[in-house]
CSV table of C-alpha atoms in Angstrom, one decimal:
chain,number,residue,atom,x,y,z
I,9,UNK,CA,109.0,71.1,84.6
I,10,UNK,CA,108.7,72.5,88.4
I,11,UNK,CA,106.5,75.5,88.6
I,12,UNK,CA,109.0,77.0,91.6
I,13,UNK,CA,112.4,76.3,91.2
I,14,UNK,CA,115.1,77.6,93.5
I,15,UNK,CA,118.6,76.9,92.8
I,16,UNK,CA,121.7,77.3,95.1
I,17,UNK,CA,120.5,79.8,96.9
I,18,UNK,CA,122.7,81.8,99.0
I,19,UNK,CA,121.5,84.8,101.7
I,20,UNK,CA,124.3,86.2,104.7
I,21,UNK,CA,124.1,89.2,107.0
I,22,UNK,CA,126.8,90.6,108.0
I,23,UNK,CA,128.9,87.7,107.7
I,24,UNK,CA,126.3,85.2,109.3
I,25,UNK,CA,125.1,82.6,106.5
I,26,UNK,CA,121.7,82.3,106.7
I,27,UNK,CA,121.1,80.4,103.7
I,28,UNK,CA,124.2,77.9,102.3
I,29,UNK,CA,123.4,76.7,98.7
I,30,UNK,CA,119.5,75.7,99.1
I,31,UNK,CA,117.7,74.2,96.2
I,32,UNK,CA,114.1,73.0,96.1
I,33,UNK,CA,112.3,72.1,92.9
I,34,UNK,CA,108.1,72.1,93.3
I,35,UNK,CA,105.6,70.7,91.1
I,36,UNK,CA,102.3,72.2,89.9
I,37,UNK,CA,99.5,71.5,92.6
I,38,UNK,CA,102.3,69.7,95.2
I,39,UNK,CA,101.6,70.7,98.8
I,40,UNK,CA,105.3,70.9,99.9
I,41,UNK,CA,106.2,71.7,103.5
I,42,UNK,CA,109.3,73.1,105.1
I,43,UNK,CA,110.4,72.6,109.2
I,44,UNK,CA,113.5,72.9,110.6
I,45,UNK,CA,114.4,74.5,114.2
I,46,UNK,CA,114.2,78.4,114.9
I,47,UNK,CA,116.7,79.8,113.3
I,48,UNK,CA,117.2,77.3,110.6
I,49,UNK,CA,116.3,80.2,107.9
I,50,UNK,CA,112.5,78.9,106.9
I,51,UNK,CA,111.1,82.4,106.9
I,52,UNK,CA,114.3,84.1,105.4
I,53,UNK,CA,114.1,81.7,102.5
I,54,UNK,CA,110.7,83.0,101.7
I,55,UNK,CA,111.4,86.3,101.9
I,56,UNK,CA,114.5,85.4,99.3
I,57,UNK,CA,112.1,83.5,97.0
I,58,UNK,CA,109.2,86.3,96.7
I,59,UNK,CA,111.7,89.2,96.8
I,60,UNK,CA,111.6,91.0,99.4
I,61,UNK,CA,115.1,90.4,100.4
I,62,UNK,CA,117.9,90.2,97.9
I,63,UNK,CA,119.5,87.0,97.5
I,64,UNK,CA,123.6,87.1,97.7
I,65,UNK,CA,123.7,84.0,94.7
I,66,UNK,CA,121.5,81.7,92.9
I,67,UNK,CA,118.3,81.9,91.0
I,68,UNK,CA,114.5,81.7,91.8
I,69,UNK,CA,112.1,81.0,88.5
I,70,UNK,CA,108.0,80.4,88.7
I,71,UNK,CA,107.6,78.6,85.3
I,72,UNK,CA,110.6,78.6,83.3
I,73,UNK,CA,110.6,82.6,84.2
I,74,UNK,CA,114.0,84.4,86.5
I,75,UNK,CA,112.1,86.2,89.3
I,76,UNK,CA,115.1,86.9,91.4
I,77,UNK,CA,116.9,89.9,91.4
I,78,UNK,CA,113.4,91.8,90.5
I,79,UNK,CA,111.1,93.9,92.8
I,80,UNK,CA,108.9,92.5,95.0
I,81,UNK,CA,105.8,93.1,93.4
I,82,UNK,CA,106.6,91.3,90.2
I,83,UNK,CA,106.1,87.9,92.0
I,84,UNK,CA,102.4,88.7,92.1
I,85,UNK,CA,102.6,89.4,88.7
I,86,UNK,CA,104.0,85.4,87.4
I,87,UNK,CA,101.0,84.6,90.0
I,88,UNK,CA,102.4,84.2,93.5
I,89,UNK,CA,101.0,85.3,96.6
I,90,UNK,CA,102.0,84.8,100.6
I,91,UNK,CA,101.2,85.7,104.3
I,92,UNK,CA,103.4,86.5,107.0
I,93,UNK,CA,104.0,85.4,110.7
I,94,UNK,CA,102.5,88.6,111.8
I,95,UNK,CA,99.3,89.4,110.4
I,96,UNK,CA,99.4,92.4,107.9
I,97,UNK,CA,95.1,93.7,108.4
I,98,UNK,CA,93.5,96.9,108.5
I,99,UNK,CA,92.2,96.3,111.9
I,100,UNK,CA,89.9,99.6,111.8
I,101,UNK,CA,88.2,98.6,108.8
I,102,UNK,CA,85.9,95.5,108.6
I,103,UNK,CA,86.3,91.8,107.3
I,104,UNK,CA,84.5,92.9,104.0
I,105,UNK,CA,86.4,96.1,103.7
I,106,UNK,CA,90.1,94.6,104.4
I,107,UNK,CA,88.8,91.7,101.0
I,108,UNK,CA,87.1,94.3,98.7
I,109,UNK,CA,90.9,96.3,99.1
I,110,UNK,CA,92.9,93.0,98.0
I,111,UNK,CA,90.7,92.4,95.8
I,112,UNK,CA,90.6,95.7,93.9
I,113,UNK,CA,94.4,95.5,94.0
I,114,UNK,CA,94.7,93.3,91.3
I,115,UNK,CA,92.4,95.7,89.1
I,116,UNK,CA,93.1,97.7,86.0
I,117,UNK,CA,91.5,101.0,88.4
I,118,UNK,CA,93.5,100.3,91.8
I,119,UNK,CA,95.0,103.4,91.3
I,120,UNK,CA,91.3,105.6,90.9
I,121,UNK,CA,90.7,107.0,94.6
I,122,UNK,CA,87.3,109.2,93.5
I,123,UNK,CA,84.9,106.4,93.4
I,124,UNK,CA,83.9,104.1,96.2
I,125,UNK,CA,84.8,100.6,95.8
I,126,UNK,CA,81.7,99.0,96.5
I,127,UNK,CA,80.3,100.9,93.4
I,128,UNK,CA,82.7,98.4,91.4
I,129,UNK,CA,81.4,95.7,90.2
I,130,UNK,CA,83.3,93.3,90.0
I,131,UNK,CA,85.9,94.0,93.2
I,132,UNK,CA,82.1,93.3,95.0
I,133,UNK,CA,81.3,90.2,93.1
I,134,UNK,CA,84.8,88.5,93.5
I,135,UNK,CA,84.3,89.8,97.4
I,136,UNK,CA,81.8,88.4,97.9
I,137,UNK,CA,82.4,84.8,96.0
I,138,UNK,CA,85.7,84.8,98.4
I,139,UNK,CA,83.8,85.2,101.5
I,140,UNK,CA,81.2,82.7,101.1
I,141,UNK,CA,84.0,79.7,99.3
I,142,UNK,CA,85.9,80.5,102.6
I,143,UNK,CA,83.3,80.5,105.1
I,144,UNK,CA,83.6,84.1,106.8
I,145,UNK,CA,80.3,85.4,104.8
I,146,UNK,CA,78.4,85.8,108.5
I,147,UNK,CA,81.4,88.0,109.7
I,148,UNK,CA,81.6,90.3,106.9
I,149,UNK,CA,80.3,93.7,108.8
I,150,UNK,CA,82.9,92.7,111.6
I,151,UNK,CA,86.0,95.1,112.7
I,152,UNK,CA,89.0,92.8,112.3
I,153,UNK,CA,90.2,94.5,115.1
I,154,UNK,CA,87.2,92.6,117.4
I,155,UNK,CA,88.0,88.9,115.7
I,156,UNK,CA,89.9,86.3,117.1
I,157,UNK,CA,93.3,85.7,116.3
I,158,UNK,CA,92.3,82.8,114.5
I,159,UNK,CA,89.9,84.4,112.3
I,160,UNK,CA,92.4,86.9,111.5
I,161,UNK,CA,94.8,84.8,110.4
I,162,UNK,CA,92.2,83.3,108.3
I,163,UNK,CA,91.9,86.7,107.2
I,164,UNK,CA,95.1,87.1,106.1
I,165,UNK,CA,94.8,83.8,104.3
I,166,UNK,CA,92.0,84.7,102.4
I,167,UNK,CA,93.4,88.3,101.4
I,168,UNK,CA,96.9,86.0,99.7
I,169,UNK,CA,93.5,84.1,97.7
I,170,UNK,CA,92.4,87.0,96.3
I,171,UNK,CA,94.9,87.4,93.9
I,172,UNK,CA,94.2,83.7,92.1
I,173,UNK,CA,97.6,83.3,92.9
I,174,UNK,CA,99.1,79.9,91.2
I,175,UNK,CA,101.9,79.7,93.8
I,176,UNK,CA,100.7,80.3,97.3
I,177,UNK,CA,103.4,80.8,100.2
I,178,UNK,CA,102.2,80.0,104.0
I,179,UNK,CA,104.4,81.7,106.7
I,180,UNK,CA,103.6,79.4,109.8
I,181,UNK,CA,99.8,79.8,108.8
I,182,UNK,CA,98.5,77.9,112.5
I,183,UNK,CA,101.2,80.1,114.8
I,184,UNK,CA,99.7,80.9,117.7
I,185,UNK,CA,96.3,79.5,117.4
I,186,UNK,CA,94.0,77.5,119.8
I,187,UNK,CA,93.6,74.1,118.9
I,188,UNK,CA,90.3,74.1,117.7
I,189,UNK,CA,91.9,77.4,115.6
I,190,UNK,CA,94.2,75.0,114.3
I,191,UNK,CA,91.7,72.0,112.8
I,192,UNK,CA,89.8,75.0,111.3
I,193,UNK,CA,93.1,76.0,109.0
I,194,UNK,CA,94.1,73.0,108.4
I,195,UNK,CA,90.9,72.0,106.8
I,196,UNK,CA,90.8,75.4,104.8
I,197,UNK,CA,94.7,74.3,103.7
I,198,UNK,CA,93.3,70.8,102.8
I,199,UNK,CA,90.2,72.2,100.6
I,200,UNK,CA,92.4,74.6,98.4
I,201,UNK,CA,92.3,73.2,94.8
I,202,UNK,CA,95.5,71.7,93.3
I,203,UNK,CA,95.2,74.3,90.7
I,204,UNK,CA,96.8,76.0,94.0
I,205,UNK,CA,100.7,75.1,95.0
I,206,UNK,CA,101.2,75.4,97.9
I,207,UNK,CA,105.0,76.0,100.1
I,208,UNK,CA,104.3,75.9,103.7
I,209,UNK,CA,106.5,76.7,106.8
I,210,UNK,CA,105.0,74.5,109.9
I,211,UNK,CA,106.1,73.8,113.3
I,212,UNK,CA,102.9,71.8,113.9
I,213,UNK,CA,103.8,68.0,113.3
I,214,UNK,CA,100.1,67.1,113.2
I,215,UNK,CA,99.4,69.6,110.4
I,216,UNK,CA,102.5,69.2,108.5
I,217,UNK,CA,101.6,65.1,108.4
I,218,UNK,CA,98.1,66.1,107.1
I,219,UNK,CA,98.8,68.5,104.2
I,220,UNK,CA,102.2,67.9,102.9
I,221,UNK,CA,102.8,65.8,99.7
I,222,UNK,CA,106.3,66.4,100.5
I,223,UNK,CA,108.4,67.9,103.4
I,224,UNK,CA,112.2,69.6,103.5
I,225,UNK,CA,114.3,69.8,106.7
I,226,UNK,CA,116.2,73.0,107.0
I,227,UNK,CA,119.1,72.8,109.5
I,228,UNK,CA,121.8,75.6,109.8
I,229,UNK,CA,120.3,77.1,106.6
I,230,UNK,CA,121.1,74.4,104.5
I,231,UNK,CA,118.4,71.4,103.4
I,232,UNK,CA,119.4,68.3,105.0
I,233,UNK,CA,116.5,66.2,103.5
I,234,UNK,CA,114.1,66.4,101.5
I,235,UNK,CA,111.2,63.5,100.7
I,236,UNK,CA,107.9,62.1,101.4
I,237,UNK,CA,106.1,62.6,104.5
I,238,UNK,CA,106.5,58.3,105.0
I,239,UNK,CA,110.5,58.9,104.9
I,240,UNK,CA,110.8,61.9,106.1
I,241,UNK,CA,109.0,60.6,109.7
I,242,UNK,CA,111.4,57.6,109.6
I,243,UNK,CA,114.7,58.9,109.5
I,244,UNK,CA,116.4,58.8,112.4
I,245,UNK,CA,119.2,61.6,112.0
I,246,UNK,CA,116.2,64.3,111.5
I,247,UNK,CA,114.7,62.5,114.7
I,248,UNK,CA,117.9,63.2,116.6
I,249,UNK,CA,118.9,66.7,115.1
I,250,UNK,CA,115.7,67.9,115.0
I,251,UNK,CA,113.1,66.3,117.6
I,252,UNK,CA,115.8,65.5,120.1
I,253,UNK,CA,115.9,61.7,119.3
I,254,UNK,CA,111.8,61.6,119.6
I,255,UNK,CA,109.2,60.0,117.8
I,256,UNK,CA,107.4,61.7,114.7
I,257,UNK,CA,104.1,61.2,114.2
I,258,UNK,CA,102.6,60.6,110.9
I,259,UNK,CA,99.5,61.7,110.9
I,260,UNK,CA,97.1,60.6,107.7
I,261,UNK,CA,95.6,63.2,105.0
């Protein structure tokens, strides 16, 4: 059974049809990728599948369970987590600070504002464990505000991580970056354990060749294909519609 399953999705705005009838079916641990041009409703489709929009028709279910038509916060709750293509930091509060408050979000006492977090134990612990696995341990007294932009999209990463989500949903995660920026995430992306599933939106050909176990083309919000990374680089009509007739390249894992 597919641990994310949408089905027939359907999302318009005032008349426009952003999303005609997509279905995608993802397996536990799969790194599955989705590209398509601007406009093609990638980031729309993730805001349907985690909630944060309403969908107009279909169903989204993470193990067997109906998550559509609930609130937002509910998909942390069946263990699914995201980032954004703007990232969503504290920028006045450090790297260790902007962790130890996504941490303690998960926590029975997120709602007790009279003792200091750092006098938790565990929320410090967990903290700590995240920032060391992931490699900003040295940065950890840093204002977010002074990082690069790639660190704080790392950032951001690493705040969707700390809710052990099962289902993790990457908005564009190398938009923007340098490309040395770039090789650094996509490592990070490629040492995530399969107990991890992973939907990615890309733009980046390179990365999308060297993470995804599977890729869909969205075109006029609808999926026009949907294979392996070997297919998916040698079909012409996603050549033509998509990379103006060019040549993909299929870059190894």
């Amino acid at each position: 059974m597919s641990l994310l399953k949408v089905e027939h999705l359907h999302k318009s705005f005032k008349g426009l049809h952003v999303l005609k009838d997509v279905s995608l079916a993802i397996g536990a641990g799969e790194r599955h990728v989705i590209i398509g041009p601007n406009g093609a409703g990638k980031t729309t489709l993730f805001n349907c599948i985690t909630g944060t929009l309403p969908i107009d028709a279909g169903t989204v279910t993470v193990n067997g369970q109906k998550i559509s038509g609930l609130p937002a916060y509910t998909a942390v709750r069946v263990g699914m987590s995201r980032t954004f293509q703007k990232n969503n930091l504290f920028g006045s509060l450090t790297v260790e600070e902007n962790v130890q408050l996504a941490v303690n979000a998960c926590k029975p006492h997120r709602f007790h504002f009279l003792k200091p977090l750092a006098r938790y134990t565990e929320t410090v612990e967990e903290t700590e464990s995240l920032l060391k696995q992931w490699d900003l341990w040295e940065r950890r007294s840093r204002v977010v505000n002074e990082l690069s932009y790639g660190e704080q999209r790392l950032l951001e990463v690493l705040l969707a991580l700390a809710s052990k989500p099962k289902i993790l949903l990457l908005d564009e995660p190398t938009s923007g970056m340098s490309p040395a920026e770039t090789v650094q995430t996509t490592k990070l992306i490629q040492r995530m354990p399969r107990s991890i599933t992973l939907l990615v939106i890309e733009h980046d050909m390179e990365v999308v060749f060297s993470i995804a176990d599977r890729i869909t083309v969205l075109h006029h919000g609808e999926v026009f294909a949907s294979d392996t990374p070997g297919n998916i680089s040698g079909d012409e009509r996603i050549k033509e519609i998509y990379f103006g007739g060019g040549t993909l390249q299929h870059a190894e894992a």
